[in-house]
Short mmCIF file of C-alpha atoms in Angstrom, two decimals:
data_model
loop_
_atom_site.label_atom_id
_atom_site.label_comp_id
_atom_site.label_asym_id
_atom_site.label_seq_id
_atom_site.Cartn_x
_atom_site.Cartn_y
_atom_site.Cartn_z
CA UNK A 139 -0.08 0.12 0.13
CA UNK A 140 1.14 3.20 -1.18
CA UNK A 141 1.17 6.76 0.41
CA UNK A 142 2.24 10.23 -0.74
CA UNK A 143 2.90 13.06 1.91
CA UNK A 144 4.01 15.99 0.12
CA UNK A 145 4.44 19.73 1.08
CA UNK A 146 3.23 20.97 -2.24
CA UNK A 147 3.62 24.76 -1.13
CA UNK A 148 0.65 25.70 -3.05
CA UNK A 149 -2.16 23.68 -5.02
CA UNK A 150 -3.17 26.66 -6.84
CA UNK A 151 0.24 27.26 -8.77
CA UNK A 152 0.01 26.47 -12.37
CA UNK A 153 2.17 23.19 -12.39
CA UNK A 154 0.51 21.81 -9.22
CA UNK A 155 -2.26 19.52 -11.38
CA UNK A 156 0.43 18.31 -14.02
CA UNK A 157 3.15 17.49 -11.41
CA UNK A 158 0.46 16.02 -8.84
CA UNK A 159 -0.89 13.63 -11.82
CA UNK A 160 2.50 12.34 -12.73
CA UNK A 161 2.87 11.22 -8.86
CA UNK A 162 -0.55 9.84 -9.05
CA UNK A 163 -0.11 7.87 -12.02
CA UNK A 164 3.46 6.65 -11.20
CA UNK A 165 2.74 5.56 -7.58
CA UNK A 166 -0.99 4.58 -7.53
CA UNK A 167 -1.28 5.63 -3.79
CA UNK A 168 -4.00 4.50 -1.42
CA UNK A 169 -3.87 7.98 0.44
CA UNK A 170 -2.46 11.25 0.06
CA UNK A 171 -1.75 14.21 2.15
CA UNK A 172 -1.22 17.56 1.00
CA UNK A 173 0.47 19.99 3.24
CA UNK A 174 0.71 23.79 2.66
CA UNK A 175 -1.92 23.80 -0.12
CA UNK A 176 -2.64 27.47 0.40
CA UNK A 177 -6.27 26.73 -0.46
CA UNK A 178 -9.41 27.93 1.37
CA UNK A 179 -11.64 25.44 -0.47
CA UNK A 180 -10.58 22.09 -1.29
CA UNK A 181 -13.80 20.45 -2.30
CA UNK A 182 -12.53 20.17 -6.13
CA UNK A 183 -9.63 17.84 -5.31
CA UNK A 184 -11.11 14.72 -4.95
CA UNK A 185 -13.23 15.11 -8.12
CA UNK A 186 -10.43 16.23 -10.42
CA UNK A 187 -8.04 13.48 -9.16
CA UNK A 188 -10.67 10.65 -8.79
CA UNK A 189 -10.44 10.21 -4.89
CA UNK A 190 -13.78 9.17 -3.40
CA UNK A 191 -13.61 11.82 -0.49
CA UNK A 192 -11.47 14.17 1.37
CA UNK A 193 -10.65 15.64 4.98
CA UNK A 194 -9.29 19.30 4.74
CA UNK A 195 -8.22 22.27 6.80
CA UNK A 196 -8.27 25.63 4.91
CA UNK A 197 -5.20 27.58 4.39
CA UNK A 198 -5.04 31.49 5.27
CA UNK A 199 -3.88 33.54 2.42
CA UNK A 200 -0.67 32.23 1.43
CA UNK A 201 -0.20 29.79 4.47
CA UNK A 202 -1.17 26.74 5.76
CA UNK A 203 -3.94 24.33 4.42
CA UNK A 204 -3.71 20.44 4.31
CA UNK A 205 -5.79 17.99 2.39
CA UNK A 206 -6.34 14.12 2.86
CA UNK A 207 -7.41 12.19 0.09
#
């Protein structure tokens, strides 16, 4: 069983989606933890990347944010 824990330093950056998709396709993780997402709303992540659910805490401005997929 594979897990990814990634301090992505901003999931709103343009290259995040491409890099995250590559990680998912290569490792096929059962669980992903994204740290420092810099997002207030994480609800689009499970739909974009085919996860069934999400647990998230919002970021504030350009700091914080965590998502467990």
